[in-house]
Short mmCIF file of C-alpha atoms in Angstrom, two decimals:
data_model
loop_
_atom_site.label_atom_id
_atom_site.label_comp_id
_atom_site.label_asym_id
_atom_site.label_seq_id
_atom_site.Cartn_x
_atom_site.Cartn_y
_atom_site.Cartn_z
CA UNK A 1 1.75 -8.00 18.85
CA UNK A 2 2.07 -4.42 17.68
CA UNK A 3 5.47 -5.37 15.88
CA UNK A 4 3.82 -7.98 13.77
CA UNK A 5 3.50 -7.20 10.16
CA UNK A 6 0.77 -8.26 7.81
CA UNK A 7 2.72 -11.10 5.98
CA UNK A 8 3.38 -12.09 9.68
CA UNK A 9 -0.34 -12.35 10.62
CA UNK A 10 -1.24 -14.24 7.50
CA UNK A 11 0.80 -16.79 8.25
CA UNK A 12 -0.33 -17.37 11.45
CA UNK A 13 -3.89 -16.92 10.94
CA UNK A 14 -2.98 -19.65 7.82
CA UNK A 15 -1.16 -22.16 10.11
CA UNK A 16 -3.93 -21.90 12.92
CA UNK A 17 -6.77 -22.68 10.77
CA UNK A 18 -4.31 -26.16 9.61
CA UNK A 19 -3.52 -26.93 13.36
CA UNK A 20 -7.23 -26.75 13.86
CA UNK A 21 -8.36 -28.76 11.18
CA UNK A 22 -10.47 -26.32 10.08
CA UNK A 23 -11.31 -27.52 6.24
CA UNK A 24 -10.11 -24.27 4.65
CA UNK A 25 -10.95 -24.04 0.68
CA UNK A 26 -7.84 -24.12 -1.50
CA UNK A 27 -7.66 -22.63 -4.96
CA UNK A 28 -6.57 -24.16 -8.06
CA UNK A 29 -3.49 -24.23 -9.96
CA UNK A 30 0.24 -25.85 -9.69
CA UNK A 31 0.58 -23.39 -6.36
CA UNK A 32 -2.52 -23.87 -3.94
CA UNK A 33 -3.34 -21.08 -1.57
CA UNK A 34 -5.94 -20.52 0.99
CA UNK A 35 -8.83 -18.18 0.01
CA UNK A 36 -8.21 -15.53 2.50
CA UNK A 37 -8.64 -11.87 2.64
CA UNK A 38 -8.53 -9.70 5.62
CA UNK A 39 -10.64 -6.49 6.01
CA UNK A 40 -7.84 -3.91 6.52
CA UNK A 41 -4.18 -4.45 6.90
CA UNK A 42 -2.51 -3.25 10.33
CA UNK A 43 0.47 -1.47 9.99
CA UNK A 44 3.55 -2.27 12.19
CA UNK A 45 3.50 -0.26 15.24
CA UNK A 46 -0.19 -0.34 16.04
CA UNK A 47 -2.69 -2.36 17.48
CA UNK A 48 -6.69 -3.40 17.11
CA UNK A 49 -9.47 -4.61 19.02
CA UNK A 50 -11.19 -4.83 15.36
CA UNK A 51 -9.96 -6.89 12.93
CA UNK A 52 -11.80 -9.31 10.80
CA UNK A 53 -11.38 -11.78 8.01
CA UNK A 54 -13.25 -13.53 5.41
CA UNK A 55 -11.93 -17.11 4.53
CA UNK A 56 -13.48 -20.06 2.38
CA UNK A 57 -13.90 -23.38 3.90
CA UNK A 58 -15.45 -26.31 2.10
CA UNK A 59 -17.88 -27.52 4.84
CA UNK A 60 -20.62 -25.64 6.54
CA UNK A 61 -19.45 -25.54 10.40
CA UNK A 62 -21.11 -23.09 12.76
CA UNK A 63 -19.75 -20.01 14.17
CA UNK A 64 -18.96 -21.67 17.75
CA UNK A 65 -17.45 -24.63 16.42
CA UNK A 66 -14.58 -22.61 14.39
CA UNK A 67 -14.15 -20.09 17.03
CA UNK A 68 -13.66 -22.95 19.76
CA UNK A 69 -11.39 -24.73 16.98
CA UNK A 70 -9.61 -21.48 16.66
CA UNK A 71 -9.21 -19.89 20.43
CA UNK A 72 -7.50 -23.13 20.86
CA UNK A 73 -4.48 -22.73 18.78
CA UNK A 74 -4.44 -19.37 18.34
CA UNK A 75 -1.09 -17.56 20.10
CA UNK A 76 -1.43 -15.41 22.99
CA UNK A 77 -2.68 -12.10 21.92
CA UNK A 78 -4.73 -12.71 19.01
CA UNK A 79 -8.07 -13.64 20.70
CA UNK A 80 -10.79 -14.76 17.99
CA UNK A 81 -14.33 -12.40 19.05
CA UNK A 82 -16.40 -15.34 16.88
CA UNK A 83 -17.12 -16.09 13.67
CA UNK A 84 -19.94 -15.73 11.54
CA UNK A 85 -21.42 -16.67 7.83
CA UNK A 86 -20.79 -13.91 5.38
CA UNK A 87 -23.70 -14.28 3.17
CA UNK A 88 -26.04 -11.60 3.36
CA UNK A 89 -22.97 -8.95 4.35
CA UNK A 90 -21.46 -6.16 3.26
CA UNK A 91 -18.18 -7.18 1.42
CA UNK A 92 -15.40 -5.61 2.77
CA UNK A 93 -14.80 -3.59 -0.52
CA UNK A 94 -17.88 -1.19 0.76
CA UNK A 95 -15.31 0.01 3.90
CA UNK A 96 -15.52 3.82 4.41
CA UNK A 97 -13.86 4.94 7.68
CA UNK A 98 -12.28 4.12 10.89
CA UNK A 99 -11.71 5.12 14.15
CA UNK A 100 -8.57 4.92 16.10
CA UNK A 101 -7.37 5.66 19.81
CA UNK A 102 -4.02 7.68 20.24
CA UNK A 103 -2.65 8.02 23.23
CA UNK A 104 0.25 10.38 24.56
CA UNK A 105 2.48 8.67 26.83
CA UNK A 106 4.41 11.89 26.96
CA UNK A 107 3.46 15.04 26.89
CA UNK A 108 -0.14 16.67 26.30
CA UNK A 109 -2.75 15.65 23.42
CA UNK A 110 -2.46 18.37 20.49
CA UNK A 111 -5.40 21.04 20.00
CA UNK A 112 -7.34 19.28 17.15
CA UNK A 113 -9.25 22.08 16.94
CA UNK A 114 -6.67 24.70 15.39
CA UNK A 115 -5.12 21.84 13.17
CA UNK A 116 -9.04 21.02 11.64
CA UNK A 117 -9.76 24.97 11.46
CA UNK A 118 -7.25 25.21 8.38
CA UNK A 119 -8.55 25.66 5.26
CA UNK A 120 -6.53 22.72 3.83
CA UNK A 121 -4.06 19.97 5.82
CA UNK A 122 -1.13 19.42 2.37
CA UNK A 123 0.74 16.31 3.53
CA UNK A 124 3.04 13.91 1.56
CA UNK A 125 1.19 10.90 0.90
CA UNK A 126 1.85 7.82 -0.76
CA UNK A 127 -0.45 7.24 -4.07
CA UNK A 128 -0.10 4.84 -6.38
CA UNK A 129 2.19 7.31 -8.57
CA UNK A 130 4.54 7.52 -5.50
CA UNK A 131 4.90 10.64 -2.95
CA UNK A 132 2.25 13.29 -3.68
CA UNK A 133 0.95 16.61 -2.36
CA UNK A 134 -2.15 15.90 -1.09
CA UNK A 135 -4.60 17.77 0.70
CA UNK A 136 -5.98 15.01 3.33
CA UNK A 137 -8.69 17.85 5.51
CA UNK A 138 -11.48 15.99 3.83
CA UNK A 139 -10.48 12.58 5.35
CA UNK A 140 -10.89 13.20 8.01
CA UNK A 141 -14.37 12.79 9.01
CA UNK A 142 -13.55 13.72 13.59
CA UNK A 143 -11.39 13.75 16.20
CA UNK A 144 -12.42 14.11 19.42
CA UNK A 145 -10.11 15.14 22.64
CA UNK A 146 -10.28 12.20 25.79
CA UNK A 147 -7.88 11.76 28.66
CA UNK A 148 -4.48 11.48 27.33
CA UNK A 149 -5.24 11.19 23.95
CA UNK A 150 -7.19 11.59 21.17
CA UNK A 151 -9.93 9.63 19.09
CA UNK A 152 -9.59 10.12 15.25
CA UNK A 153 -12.45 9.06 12.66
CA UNK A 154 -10.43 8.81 9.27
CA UNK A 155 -10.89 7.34 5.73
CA UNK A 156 -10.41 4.04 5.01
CA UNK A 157 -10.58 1.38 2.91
CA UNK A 158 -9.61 0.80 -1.31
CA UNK A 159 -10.28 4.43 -2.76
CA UNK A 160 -9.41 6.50 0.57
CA UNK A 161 -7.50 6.04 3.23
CA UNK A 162 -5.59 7.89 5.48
CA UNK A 163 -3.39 6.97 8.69
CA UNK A 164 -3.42 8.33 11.71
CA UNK A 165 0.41 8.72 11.76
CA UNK A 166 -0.21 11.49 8.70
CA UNK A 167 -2.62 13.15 10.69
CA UNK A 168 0.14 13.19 13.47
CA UNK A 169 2.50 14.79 11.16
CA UNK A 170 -0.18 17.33 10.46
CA UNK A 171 0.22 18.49 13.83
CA UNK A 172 4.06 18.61 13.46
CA UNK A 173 3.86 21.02 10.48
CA UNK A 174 1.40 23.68 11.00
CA UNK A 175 1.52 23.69 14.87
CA UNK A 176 5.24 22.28 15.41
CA UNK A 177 4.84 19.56 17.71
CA UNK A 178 6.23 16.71 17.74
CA UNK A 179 6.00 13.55 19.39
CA UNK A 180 8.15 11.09 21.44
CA UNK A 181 5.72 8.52 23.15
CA UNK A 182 2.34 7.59 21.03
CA UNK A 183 0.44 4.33 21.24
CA UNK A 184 -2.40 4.31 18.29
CA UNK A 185 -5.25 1.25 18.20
CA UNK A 186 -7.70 0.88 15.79
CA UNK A 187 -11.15 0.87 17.49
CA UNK A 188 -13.64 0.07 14.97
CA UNK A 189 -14.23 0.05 11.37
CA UNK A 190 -17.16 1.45 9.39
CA UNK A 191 -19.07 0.45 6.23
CA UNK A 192 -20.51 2.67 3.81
CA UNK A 193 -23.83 2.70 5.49
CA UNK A 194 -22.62 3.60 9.23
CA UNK A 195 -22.53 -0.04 10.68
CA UNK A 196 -19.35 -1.25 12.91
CA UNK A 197 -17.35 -3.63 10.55
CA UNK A 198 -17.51 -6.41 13.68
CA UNK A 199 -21.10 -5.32 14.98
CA UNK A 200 -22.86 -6.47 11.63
CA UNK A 201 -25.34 -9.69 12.81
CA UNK A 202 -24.40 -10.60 16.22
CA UNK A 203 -21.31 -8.40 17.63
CA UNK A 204 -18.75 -11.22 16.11
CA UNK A 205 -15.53 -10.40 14.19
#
């Protein structure tokens, strides 16, 4: 599932609410699409025990009854958590940070604490404007040493975000290490005011 891109999900998560005849809101116009918009994009390469999505459907079914609709067309390895009504919620535009698990299938965890001691962490990020200087110490918020890996809070969301594989490369310039075997997940996600992005009303995604 880790290999999937976004535009892969989307479709599925699109053809799964169809097969389940969930009554999914359409917008106008000569080219119809679902109203759809997931909280934060997955890159290739990594997996998440987090995700969540907000879609539009034009009748007012409960929670259980689209997650049973759902879990049963839904392809091995995306489980749906549960489902919830958004009113009353954060939007997803107030995300803030995230956490992530990397683990080191070869080879010893890096010493976070030397890399976070420097004054400033310059990478080469990707803006808007294209590849930039930037210095990224300020995004990130922890990271935290466990067995075989570490656990990285990091900005996220629309006006800052930054990926755990740049905090990787961080390690690879100013302590020269580089990596052959990593496995990152995304953990959680946080809103502006501290609360898990799939912990908001009942612990559903």
């Amino acid at each position: 599932m880790r290999f999937i891109s976004h535009l892969d999900f989307m479709r599925t998560a699109m053809r799964a609410f169809r097969r389940a005849g969930l009554p999914v809101h359409y917008s106008k116009g000569f080219n119809p699409h679902t109203i759809m918009t997931v909280a934060l994009p997955v890159p290739v390469g990594m997996t998440s025990r987090c995700e969540s999505m907000e879609v539009e459907l034009d009748d007012g079914l409960s929670g259980e009854e689209i997650t049973a609709k759902l879990s049963a067309v839904m392809p091995d390895g995306l489980p749906v958590r549960g489902a919830e009504n958004a009113e009353g919620l954060q939007p997803f535009k107030h995300i803030a940070s995230a956490q992530y698990r990397v683990t080191f299938l070869s080879g010893a965890a890096p010493d976070a604490t030397k890399l976070l001691a420097q004054d400033e962490i310059v990478l080469e990020k990707r803006t808007k404007r294209g590849l930039k200087d930037t210095d990224v110490k300020e995004d990130i918020f922890d990271i935290t040493p466990t067995e075989g890996g570490l656990v990285m809070c990091l900005a996220a969301g629309s006006t800052r975000n930054l990926k755990p594989e740049l905090v990787l490369a961080a390690f690879t310039k100013y302590q020269g290490i580089t990596f052959d075997e990593v496995r990152i997940c995304r953990e959680e996600i946080f809103m502006e005011d501290g609360s898990a992005l799939t912990n908001r009303k009942d612990g559903l995604a």
